[in-house]
Amino acid sequence: MTTWLLRRILQALLIVGAMSVTVFVAVNVIGDPVEVLISPEATQEERARLIASLGLDQPLWKQYLNFVSDALRGSLGNSFVYNEPALGLVFSRLPATLELAVLALLIAILVGIPLGLYAGLNPDSKASKTIMAGSILGFSLPTFWVGLVMIMVFAVQLGWLPSSGRGQTVEVFGVRWSFLTADGLQHMLLPAVNLALFKLSMVLRLTRAGTRETLSMDFVKFARAKGLKPARVIGVHVLKNIMIPIVTVLGLELGSLIAFAVVTETIFDWPGMGKLIVDSIYVLDRPVIVAYLMMIVLLFVTLNLIVDILYSVLDPRVRLESRT
Amino acid sequence: MSIGADTELSAPVIPPSVSKRHEESALRAFWQQFASSKLALTGLVVFGMIAVAAVLAPWIAPQNPYDLTQISIMDSRLAPGETSMDGYTYWLGTDDQGRDMVSAMLYGLRISLLVGVGSAVLACIFGSCLGLFAGYVGGWVESLIMRIVDLFLSFPAILVALMILAFLGNGVMNVVLAIIVVEWAYYSRAVRGTALVERQREYIEAAECLVLPPRRILFRHLMPNCLPPLIVIATMQVARAISLEATLSFLGLGVPITEPSLGLLIANGYQYMLSGRYWISFYPGVALLITIVSINLVGDHLRDILNPRNQR
């Protein structure tokens, strides 16, 4: 188990290293920040001074080494636009994205699992068929368009909910959160539902498939034969067994929700990481793009690692396989 | 848009004609199974109609929205059903340039479908060849390929595509490339999985005993038997590709303004939405939605009938 874990961690580190090279080369070879950042009217000397101060005159490998040694010390350079540390900038936007993603995940779970369970238990009922058709709609609808329609209906036509911004925030432990105020929650509702819709359909389908598969298992038949109440058979014996895959999938989905927030945040003008990265791409603010990418890479590699470890803890078969 | 692209667009709707008897009956059985679901059949018909409309756009659209002599700025932002100065009725209204929305959507569909189907087909060819190769050769080559596949699958598509386009810039070909990069791994994984099972079968052993060249074994013997899961994934991925392209174009990083897809049309109307001129964004979105849902309905049903677990 220990060697497996060490190998797995080594692999993760290797991926982070490879990604850092890819990101760095891609950012430096293809985009030319000089054109974007320095005004065309600047004199030759001004240009040269700016290029030198940004370190753009050095050979690529040297820039990369500088980048890595800086990165290990927790610094990924200053944003060209905001002129403050890029990593700090990304981190300062993290809470807004995180609270949105967590709320979206909660919505997906709290709505998706009960509906999926119902559809799995009564596969032939009219309601189940409606639910399943709805779930096809849920993962077919492009997120950005649903967001637009939601703004149109709830913000413009009905005027029930605000369409942009975070609303009132409360500072807890030096971080500003929206979900602690009524106004902030109101602002969160539309974007969170928008972000949740795709995952909701996925959770729903997973639950339904899991339920149908588990219902035909011997231990469920046995539990029924024992004369247990149907509620207990479903609540304990069925639900417990379908939770393992759902929980592990959801662990990974939190990461993808944070990534997908790019679209939702742009539409609802939510000042999170996603909005920051889209804005940074428009102006080719390289340090911010790199900082964001490295953070996402780290996030995903860590989540993958945790899920892998969880799997081998929960399911002995995986452990045995990985040993051979 | 070339003639080659047109045939590519209409290809999925035309059932392939087969000469051999037994293959014909197998196909017929498959078709009957497929037609058993009214929903999937509806999806297929609707998608067929959309594809035909997209291909025929220059001939059936009321105006050419990109011919400046045909549009008038006087007609801009007319509501659905309003009539222009010279008596022409705009059933779905006009945009800020005075373009007829019906025509703009028909032309937009062309780009959306071209990018969606084109990138899915190319990703399918590349990804499945790699997966087939990996499954057949085995050893360290296989582990290397599958590691890379895992790596690509572990990052969300939207993010990878966004980054590629951030570095490459706008353009139809760049979008196609970005979608291929994020999609090929799905095909590789699926094909390799099937290939691993299939290569244990007797017919591969027989082919190897005949000392057929590996290329022939790969493509004539192994490949056709790996097709069923591939068809399902390809269908779903076309829908995903169309949706991804629309999202990227909406964010302003997809197709250029000169070749507006449905996503870009929606983005153009976005600023008018808050002032109540919903139709500029709304109707292209509906067209996008119908396209994606119809493909997914077909794909969903195909998965049910082609899933080997359901066949017994």
XYZ file of C-alpha atoms in Angstrom:
636
model
C 0.000 0.000 0.000
C 2.792 2.396 0.917
C 4.772 1.784 -2.285
C 1.584 2.154 -4.287
C 0.860 5.439 -2.564
C 4.395 6.717 -3.096
C 4.270 5.760 -6.771
C 0.916 7.441 -7.142
C 2.179 10.665 -5.514
C 5.309 10.608 -7.668
C 3.089 10.266 -10.722
C 1.021 13.239 -9.593
C 4.152 15.349 -9.142
C 5.338 14.319 -12.598
C 2.049 15.489 -14.088
C 2.314 18.835 -12.307
C 5.862 19.226 -13.645
C 4.865 18.302 -17.189
C 1.912 20.643 -17.058
C 4.052 23.509 -15.821
C 6.353 23.092 -18.834
C 3.395 22.867 -21.220
C 1.668 25.882 -19.747
C 4.822 27.935 -19.699
C 5.857 27.121 -23.241
C 2.331 27.608 -24.575
C 1.975 30.971 -22.901
C 5.386 32.222 -23.941
C 5.709 30.880 -27.447
C 2.278 31.644 -28.811
C 1.154 34.850 -27.157
C 3.219 38.011 -27.424
C 2.546 40.193 -24.385
C 4.791 42.988 -25.640
C 2.270 43.908 -28.301
C -0.558 43.990 -25.806
C 1.056 45.734 -22.904
C 3.176 48.409 -24.417
C 1.397 51.191 -26.184
C 2.307 51.584 -29.868
C 3.430 55.167 -29.208
C 6.133 54.072 -26.744
C 9.686 54.948 -27.760
C 12.320 52.307 -28.425
C 14.003 52.927 -25.035
C 10.721 52.677 -23.143
C 9.981 49.402 -24.869
C 13.395 47.979 -24.043
C 13.128 49.066 -20.423
C 9.697 47.489 -20.022
C 10.775 44.260 -21.702
C 13.780 44.050 -19.395
C 11.737 44.818 -16.302
C 9.283 42.049 -17.206
C 12.175 39.662 -17.900
C 11.026 39.043 -21.473
C 14.501 39.523 -22.985
C 15.960 36.369 -21.466
C 16.108 32.989 -23.250
C 13.048 30.813 -22.783
C 14.709 28.102 -20.662
C 16.054 30.729 -18.317
C 12.620 32.309 -18.058
C 11.259 28.860 -17.222
C 13.861 28.246 -14.508
C 13.091 31.624 -13.015
C 9.417 30.773 -13.201
C 9.872 27.432 -11.400
C 12.101 28.783 -8.644
C 9.714 31.660 -8.119
C 6.736 29.333 -8.183
C 8.280 27.118 -5.499
C 8.587 30.212 -3.338
C 4.901 30.859 -3.937
C 5.311 33.699 -6.389
C 4.123 33.565 -9.997
C 4.923 37.138 -10.934
C 2.843 40.275 -10.933
C -0.243 40.734 -13.023
C 0.494 42.979 -15.998
C -2.852 44.665 -15.608
C -3.474 44.944 -11.874
C 0.232 45.142 -10.975
C -0.191 42.919 -7.939
C 0.975 39.321 -7.317
C -0.883 37.040 -9.754
C -1.214 34.162 -7.313
C -2.619 36.483 -4.658
C -5.070 37.841 -7.192
C -6.289 34.360 -8.110
C -6.524 33.393 -4.450
C -8.498 36.513 -3.609
C -11.107 35.449 -6.174
C -11.200 31.834 -4.969
C -13.807 32.228 -2.178
C -16.407 33.661 -4.553
C -15.968 30.732 -6.966
C -15.797 28.186 -4.179
C -19.035 29.216 -2.497
C -20.797 29.210 -5.851
C -19.474 25.751 -6.744
C -20.333 24.277 -3.334
C -23.866 25.660 -3.427
C -24.290 24.308 -6.957
C -23.046 20.907 -5.839
C -25.476 20.925 -2.905
C -28.364 21.745 -5.231
C -27.303 18.961 -7.592
C -27.179 16.428 -4.748
C -30.301 17.493 -2.887
C -32.448 17.523 -6.016
C -30.667 14.907 -8.135
C -30.484 11.993 -5.707
C -34.171 11.952 -4.625
C -35.370 12.333 -8.223
C -32.946 9.648 -9.434
C -34.037 7.311 -6.651
C -37.667 7.830 -7.577
C -36.993 7.228 -11.266
C -34.998 4.103 -10.423
C -37.697 2.670 -8.157
C -40.577 3.337 -10.555
C -38.927 3.030 -13.966
C -42.202 2.744 -15.878
C -44.251 5.492 -14.290
C -45.138 8.634 -16.190
C -43.356 10.840 -13.677
C -40.112 8.890 -14.100
C -40.268 9.204 -17.858
C -40.762 12.936 -17.469
C -37.816 13.108 -15.090
C -35.580 11.204 -17.517
C -36.630 13.329 -20.476
C -35.961 16.371 -18.321
C -32.483 15.114 -17.534
C -31.690 14.809 -21.252
C -32.751 18.430 -21.523
C -30.585 19.228 -18.500
C -27.346 18.071 -20.056
C -28.267 19.206 -23.555
C -28.948 22.807 -22.634
C -25.841 24.912 -23.089
C -25.085 26.489 -19.700
C -24.608 29.972 -21.048
C -27.941 30.028 -22.826
C -29.830 28.796 -19.763
C -28.133 31.578 -17.839
C -29.335 34.140 -20.357
C -32.887 32.843 -20.242
C -32.814 32.835 -16.439
C -31.701 36.469 -16.406
C -34.380 37.298 -18.950
C -37.176 35.644 -16.986
C -36.268 36.149 -13.318
C -34.310 39.382 -13.441
C -35.728 41.344 -16.368
C -39.343 40.201 -16.772
C -40.298 39.250 -13.226
C -37.704 41.315 -11.375
C -37.506 38.746 -8.552
C -33.771 38.217 -8.349
C -30.707 40.330 -9.135
C -28.823 39.378 -12.288
C -25.247 40.323 -11.462
C -22.686 40.793 -8.735
C -22.197 39.212 -5.309
C -24.466 41.473 -3.310
C -23.743 42.108 0.337
C -20.826 40.170 1.802
C -19.718 39.386 5.335
C -16.114 39.072 6.374
C -15.299 35.871 8.225
C -11.651 35.028 9.000
C -10.537 37.795 6.661
C -12.459 36.386 3.671
C -15.601 37.901 2.195
C -18.531 35.520 1.791
C -21.898 36.094 0.172
C -23.777 33.103 1.473
C -24.056 34.515 4.982
C -26.305 37.430 4.075
C -29.833 37.334 2.698
C -28.870 39.729 -0.071
C -25.801 37.663 -0.956
C -27.866 34.467 -1.103
C -30.329 36.168 -3.426
C -27.478 37.084 -5.721
C -26.121 33.546 -5.555
C -29.323 31.733 -6.362
C -29.513 32.262 -10.142
C -25.833 31.540 -10.886
C -25.786 28.539 -8.542
C -28.860 26.957 -10.137
C -27.394 27.674 -13.569
C -24.133 25.977 -12.634
C -25.918 23.071 -10.935
C -28.206 22.128 -13.826
C -25.701 20.001 -15.739
C -24.426 18.165 -12.650
C -27.979 17.669 -11.433
C -28.844 15.688 -14.547
C -25.686 13.662 -14.146
C -26.302 12.839 -10.475
C -29.889 11.968 -11.330
C -28.872 9.531 -14.069
C -26.146 7.969 -11.943
C -28.554 7.449 -9.057
C -31.202 5.958 -11.283
C -28.781 3.546 -12.944
C -27.305 2.578 -9.567
C -30.729 2.017 -8.037
C -31.907 -0.188 -10.872
C -28.751 -2.267 -10.730
C -28.808 -2.634 -6.947
C -32.505 -3.559 -6.785
C -31.866 -6.841 -8.587
C -29.026 -7.841 -6.235
C -29.408 -10.796 -3.890
C -28.883 -8.833 -0.710
C -31.839 -6.599 -1.550
C -34.024 -9.611 -2.250
C -32.857 -11.113 1.013
C -33.585 -7.932 2.958
C -37.082 -7.967 1.477
C -37.538 -11.635 2.227
C -36.577 -10.932 5.832
C -39.694 -8.769 5.971
C -37.930 -5.442 6.435
C -39.972 -2.353 5.771
C -39.576 -1.076 2.186
C -38.373 2.281 3.538
C -35.539 0.549 5.373
C -34.594 -1.626 2.416
C -34.330 1.440 0.207
C -32.936 3.853 2.763
C -30.245 1.581 4.127
C -29.528 -1.333 1.816
C -29.980 0.302 -1.573
C -28.900 3.854 -0.867
C -25.730 2.832 0.952
C -24.581 0.792 -2.005
C -25.205 3.392 -4.650
C -23.506 6.099 -2.598
C -19.935 4.881 -3.172
C -19.760 5.671 -6.896
C -21.800 8.846 -6.476
C -19.597 10.223 -3.716
C -16.401 9.533 -5.624
C -17.750 11.037 -8.817
C -18.875 14.114 -6.928
C -15.402 14.585 -5.487
C -14.107 15.003 -9.014
C -17.085 17.066 -10.055
C -16.322 19.803 -7.558
C -13.194 20.485 -9.578
C -15.084 20.546 -12.840
C -17.712 22.832 -11.321
C -14.973 25.298 -10.478
C -13.777 25.090 -14.075
C -17.275 25.394 -15.531
C -17.857 28.447 -13.387
C -15.954 30.310 -16.115
C -19.129 30.488 -18.185
C -21.597 31.126 -15.372
C -19.449 33.810 -13.774
C -19.094 35.639 -17.074
C -22.846 35.767 -17.616
C -23.812 36.726 -14.085
C -20.854 39.047 -13.628
C -19.810 37.064 -10.562
C -16.362 38.262 -9.477
C -14.732 34.843 -9.107
C -11.716 33.104 -10.628
C -13.555 32.226 -13.817
C -14.408 35.823 -14.608
C -10.813 36.767 -13.808
C -9.376 34.204 -16.224
C -11.690 35.181 -19.092
C -10.823 38.845 -18.596
C -7.128 37.953 -18.404
C -7.303 35.975 -21.647
C -8.775 38.979 -23.457
C -5.808 41.147 -22.499
C -3.238 38.305 -22.463
C -2.313 38.901 -18.834
C 0.164 36.025 -18.774
C 1.070 35.779 -15.066
C -2.608 35.554 -14.115
C -3.303 32.912 -16.793
C -0.335 30.873 -15.602
C -1.238 31.261 -11.925
C -4.817 30.199 -12.590
C -3.757 27.228 -14.705
C -1.212 26.005 -12.200
C -3.762 26.269 -9.449
C -6.329 24.299 -11.452
C -3.720 21.661 -12.301
C -2.795 21.295 -8.638
C -6.455 21.168 -7.679
C -7.260 18.451 -10.185
C -4.203 16.345 -9.474
C -4.958 16.526 -5.751
C -8.627 15.662 -6.226
C -7.699 12.744 -8.485
C -5.213 11.499 -5.927
C -7.740 11.720 -3.101
C -10.376 9.894 -5.145
C -7.885 7.164 -6.071
C -6.906 6.682 -2.449
C -10.559 6.683 -1.379
C -11.317 4.062 -3.992
C -8.632 1.725 -2.785
C -9.757 2.224 0.803
C -13.427 1.623 -0.018
C -13.004 -1.103 -2.607
C -10.475 -3.837 -1.827
C -10.565 -5.068 -5.429
C -8.840 -1.902 -6.656
C -6.115 -2.347 -4.047
C -5.382 -5.897 -5.156
C -5.318 -4.950 -8.815
C -2.904 -2.093 -8.309
C -0.481 -4.362 -6.519
C -0.034 -6.788 -9.387
C -17.997 26.403 -47.299
C -17.068 23.692 -49.738
C -19.130 20.977 -51.336
C -17.165 18.377 -49.355
C -18.380 19.866 -46.123
C -21.971 19.697 -47.301
C -21.842 15.981 -47.938
C -20.243 15.514 -44.557
C -23.142 17.294 -42.904
C -25.810 15.245 -44.537
C -23.991 11.910 -44.165
C -25.518 10.802 -40.841
C -29.088 10.966 -42.136
C -28.670 8.728 -45.161
C -28.839 5.055 -44.248
C -25.953 3.243 -45.911
C -27.028 0.977 -48.712
C -25.706 -2.521 -48.399
C -25.702 -5.152 -51.077
C -25.216 -8.353 -49.144
C -28.314 -10.185 -47.986
C -27.408 -11.048 -44.419
C -25.991 -7.632 -43.720
C -29.179 -6.140 -45.018
C -31.308 -8.140 -42.632
C -29.004 -7.306 -39.728
C -29.338 -3.669 -40.601
C -33.077 -4.006 -40.856
C -33.232 -5.623 -37.424
C -31.121 -2.816 -36.062
C -33.365 -0.253 -37.676
C -36.487 -1.882 -36.253
C -34.929 -1.859 -32.817
C -34.029 1.771 -33.236
C -37.468 2.750 -34.491
C -39.073 1.128 -31.445
C -38.452 4.355 -29.566
C -40.683 7.130 -30.838
C -38.571 9.698 -29.021
C -35.336 8.626 -30.704
C -37.038 8.472 -34.086
C -38.341 11.991 -33.594
C -34.818 13.082 -32.695
C -33.427 11.559 -35.862
C -36.081 13.157 -38.066
C -35.652 16.569 -36.448
C -31.883 16.415 -36.742
C -32.211 15.337 -40.367
C -34.418 18.331 -41.084
C -32.000 20.675 -39.328
C -29.055 19.280 -41.260
C -30.885 19.633 -44.567
C -31.923 23.195 -43.692
C -28.326 24.059 -42.809
C -26.952 22.606 -46.028
C -29.578 24.346 -48.154
C -29.342 27.654 -46.255
C -28.161 29.769 -49.239
C -31.165 28.601 -51.258
C -33.937 28.624 -48.669
C -32.976 31.595 -46.483
C -35.142 34.662 -47.247
C -32.039 36.854 -47.492
C -28.277 36.526 -47.423
C -27.522 38.095 -44.033
C -23.929 38.842 -44.999
C -24.701 40.580 -48.284
C -24.755 44.241 -47.293
C -26.912 45.175 -50.270
C -29.734 42.996 -48.981
C -29.945 44.341 -45.444
C -30.930 47.773 -44.300
C -29.949 49.402 -41.031
C -33.417 50.967 -41.043
C -34.815 47.541 -40.250
C -32.601 46.931 -37.212
C -33.992 45.433 -34.005
C -37.500 44.828 -35.329
C -39.619 42.589 -33.129
C -40.761 39.192 -34.431
C -43.596 39.541 -36.921
C -42.880 43.165 -37.832
C -42.735 44.218 -41.449
C -39.880 46.023 -43.148
C -40.052 49.208 -45.234
C -40.477 47.254 -48.451
C -43.144 44.958 -47.092
C -41.120 41.938 -46.053
C -42.211 40.287 -42.785
C -39.475 39.249 -40.313
C -41.015 36.280 -38.537
C -38.346 36.140 -35.843
C -37.369 39.796 -35.904
C -34.059 41.368 -36.889
C -30.757 41.975 -35.113
C -28.880 45.211 -34.511
C -27.633 45.269 -38.119
C -31.103 44.804 -39.548
C -30.485 41.189 -40.499
C -33.391 38.789 -40.707
C -32.989 36.393 -37.750
C -34.334 33.387 -39.686
C -31.632 33.817 -42.315
C -28.906 34.539 -39.769
C -29.847 31.389 -37.874
C -29.829 29.219 -41.000
C -26.358 30.463 -41.880
C -25.271 30.140 -38.236
C -26.448 26.518 -38.173
C -24.107 25.774 -41.070
C -21.077 26.915 -39.091
C -22.256 25.212 -35.892
C -22.871 21.898 -37.621
C -19.698 22.096 -39.680
C -17.589 22.650 -36.577
C -19.514 20.109 -34.489
C -19.650 17.265 -36.986
C -16.240 18.010 -38.499
C -14.370 18.066 -35.216
C -16.202 15.003 -33.911
C -15.358 13.019 -37.061
C -11.686 14.032 -36.996
C -11.392 13.392 -33.256
C -13.039 10.005 -33.814
C -10.563 9.029 -36.526
C -7.526 10.126 -34.554
C -8.694 8.906 -31.163
C -9.972 5.513 -32.266
C -6.865 4.733 -34.336
C -4.717 5.462 -31.317
C -6.963 3.437 -29.020
C -7.061 0.520 -31.468
C -3.294 0.600 -31.795
C -2.843 0.728 -28.013
C -5.216 -2.167 -27.418
C -3.607 -4.299 -30.123
C 0.079 -3.677 -29.367
C -0.094 -3.680 -25.576
C 3.040 -3.342 -23.448
C 4.634 -0.039 -22.552
C 3.305 1.687 -25.661
C -0.188 0.964 -24.439
C 0.490 2.187 -20.906
C 2.033 5.372 -22.243
C -0.905 6.117 -24.526
C -3.431 5.338 -21.834
C -1.620 7.548 -19.298
C -1.893 10.438 -21.742
C -5.558 9.604 -22.303
C -6.173 9.647 -18.545
C -4.421 12.971 -18.290
C -6.609 14.504 -20.989
C -9.771 13.073 -19.470
C -8.975 14.456 -16.040
C -9.205 18.089 -17.122
C -12.523 19.729 -17.953
C -13.062 20.210 -21.684
C -14.144 23.821 -21.481
C -10.938 24.827 -19.729
C -8.563 23.048 -22.084
C -10.369 24.440 -25.118
C -10.388 27.919 -23.617
C -6.634 27.805 -23.099
C -5.902 26.513 -26.586
C -7.979 29.282 -28.123
C -6.447 31.857 -25.800
C -3.088 30.985 -27.319
C -4.124 30.329 -30.914
C -6.696 33.095 -31.285
C -10.077 33.040 -33.031
C -10.875 31.041 -36.137
C -13.017 28.150 -37.306
C -10.017 25.842 -37.766
C -8.671 26.725 -34.311
C -12.003 25.853 -32.729
C -12.061 22.532 -34.580
C -8.521 21.839 -33.403
C -9.370 22.728 -29.799
C -12.387 20.422 -29.825
C -10.331 17.581 -31.304
C -7.752 18.022 -28.529
C -10.401 17.769 -25.817
C -12.418 14.954 -27.401
C -10.035 12.390 -28.903
C -9.302 10.748 -25.553
C -12.924 9.565 -25.139
C -12.683 7.575 -28.363
C -9.284 6.133 -27.468
C -10.458 4.876 -24.119
C -13.606 3.281 -25.491
C -11.964 1.641 -28.503
C -9.028 0.341 -26.502
C -11.429 -1.202 -24.002
C -13.296 -3.054 -26.735
C -10.122 -3.949 -28.593
C -8.706 -5.608 -25.467
C -11.728 -7.888 -25.302
C -11.986 -8.500 -29.044
C -8.361 -9.399 -29.602
C -8.793 -12.468 -27.377
C -11.418 -13.818 -29.783
C -10.810 -16.675 -32.187
C -11.198 -14.646 -35.360
C -8.180 -12.539 -34.497
C -6.242 -15.675 -33.697
C -7.315 -17.095 -37.035
C -6.260 -13.954 -38.857
C -2.906 -14.049 -37.107
C -2.449 -17.699 -38.076
C -2.990 -16.697 -41.701
C -0.070 -14.297 -41.215
C -2.104 -11.356 -42.469
C -0.290 -8.047 -42.233
C -0.989 -6.266 -38.913
C -2.530 -3.320 -40.718
C -5.116 -5.604 -42.281
C -5.883 -7.306 -38.971
C -6.242 -3.942 -37.257
C -8.512 -2.250 -39.741
C -10.394 -5.094 -41.437
C -10.854 -7.472 -38.532
C -10.527 -5.628 -35.250
C -11.920 -2.221 -36.200
C -15.390 -3.268 -37.434
C -15.976 -5.146 -34.214
C -15.101 -2.121 -32.119
C -17.667 0.034 -33.880
C -20.817 -0.224 -31.707
C -19.507 1.701 -28.666
C -17.798 4.098 -31.035
C -21.063 5.002 -32.758
C -22.678 5.877 -29.436
C -19.782 8.038 -28.310
C -19.498 9.762 -31.678
C -23.193 10.720 -31.588
C -22.944 12.148 -28.096
C -19.694 13.911 -28.899
C -21.204 15.702 -31.895
C -23.727 17.235 -29.504
C -20.988 18.069 -27.037
C -18.847 19.623 -29.753
C -21.692 21.833 -30.972
C -22.395 22.945 -27.424
C -18.708 23.567 -26.710
C -18.268 25.585 -29.882
C -21.296 27.700 -28.987
C -19.955 28.298 -25.484
C -16.512 29.297 -26.750
C -17.995 31.589 -29.374
C -20.262 33.107 -26.754
C -17.224 33.918 -24.623
C -15.730 35.616 -27.665
C -12.974 33.040 -28.149
C -14.546 30.860 -30.814
C -15.418 31.532 -34.421
C -14.631 34.991 -35.873
C -17.292 37.623 -36.377
C -17.235 37.047 -40.142
C -18.466 33.465 -39.757
C -21.002 33.686 -36.938
C -22.245 30.419 -35.510
C -25.340 30.145 -33.329
C -23.213 30.800 -30.246
C -21.925 34.070 -31.647
C -25.441 35.140 -32.643
C -26.505 34.589 -29.042
C -23.532 36.616 -27.805
C -24.406 39.450 -30.192
C -27.925 39.672 -28.821
C -26.798 39.403 -25.204
C -26.462 43.163 -24.727
C -30.014 43.746 -25.978
C -31.527 41.181 -23.665
C -31.633 43.429 -20.607
C -33.563 46.045 -22.571
C -36.232 43.495 -23.451
C -35.163 42.713 -27.047
C -34.954 39.052 -26.218
C -35.395 37.600 -29.727
C -31.878 38.332 -30.956
C -30.448 35.903 -28.393
C -33.431 33.751 -27.655
C -34.233 32.173 -31.023
C -30.672 31.167 -31.954
C -30.583 29.539 -28.520
C -33.764 27.614 -29.249
C -32.276 26.399 -32.545
C -29.121 25.318 -30.719
C -31.165 23.571 -28.067
C -33.310 21.659 -30.562
C -30.214 20.539 -32.454
C -28.420 19.286 -29.352
C -31.485 17.619 -27.821
C -32.334 15.802 -31.055
C -28.799 14.404 -31.292
C -28.787 13.388 -27.638
C -32.137 11.623 -27.987
C -30.693 9.522 -30.799
C -27.483 8.886 -28.878
C -29.291 7.932 -25.691
C -31.366 5.329 -27.467
C -28.404 4.030 -29.472
C -26.576 3.440 -26.210
C -29.499 1.408 -24.903
C -29.690 -0.859 -27.947
C -25.960 -1.201 -28.589
C -25.056 -1.908 -24.969
C -24.019 -5.591 -24.890
C -25.319 -5.904 -21.329
C -28.835 -5.171 -22.538
C -28.754 -7.598 -25.438
C -29.307 -10.757 -23.483
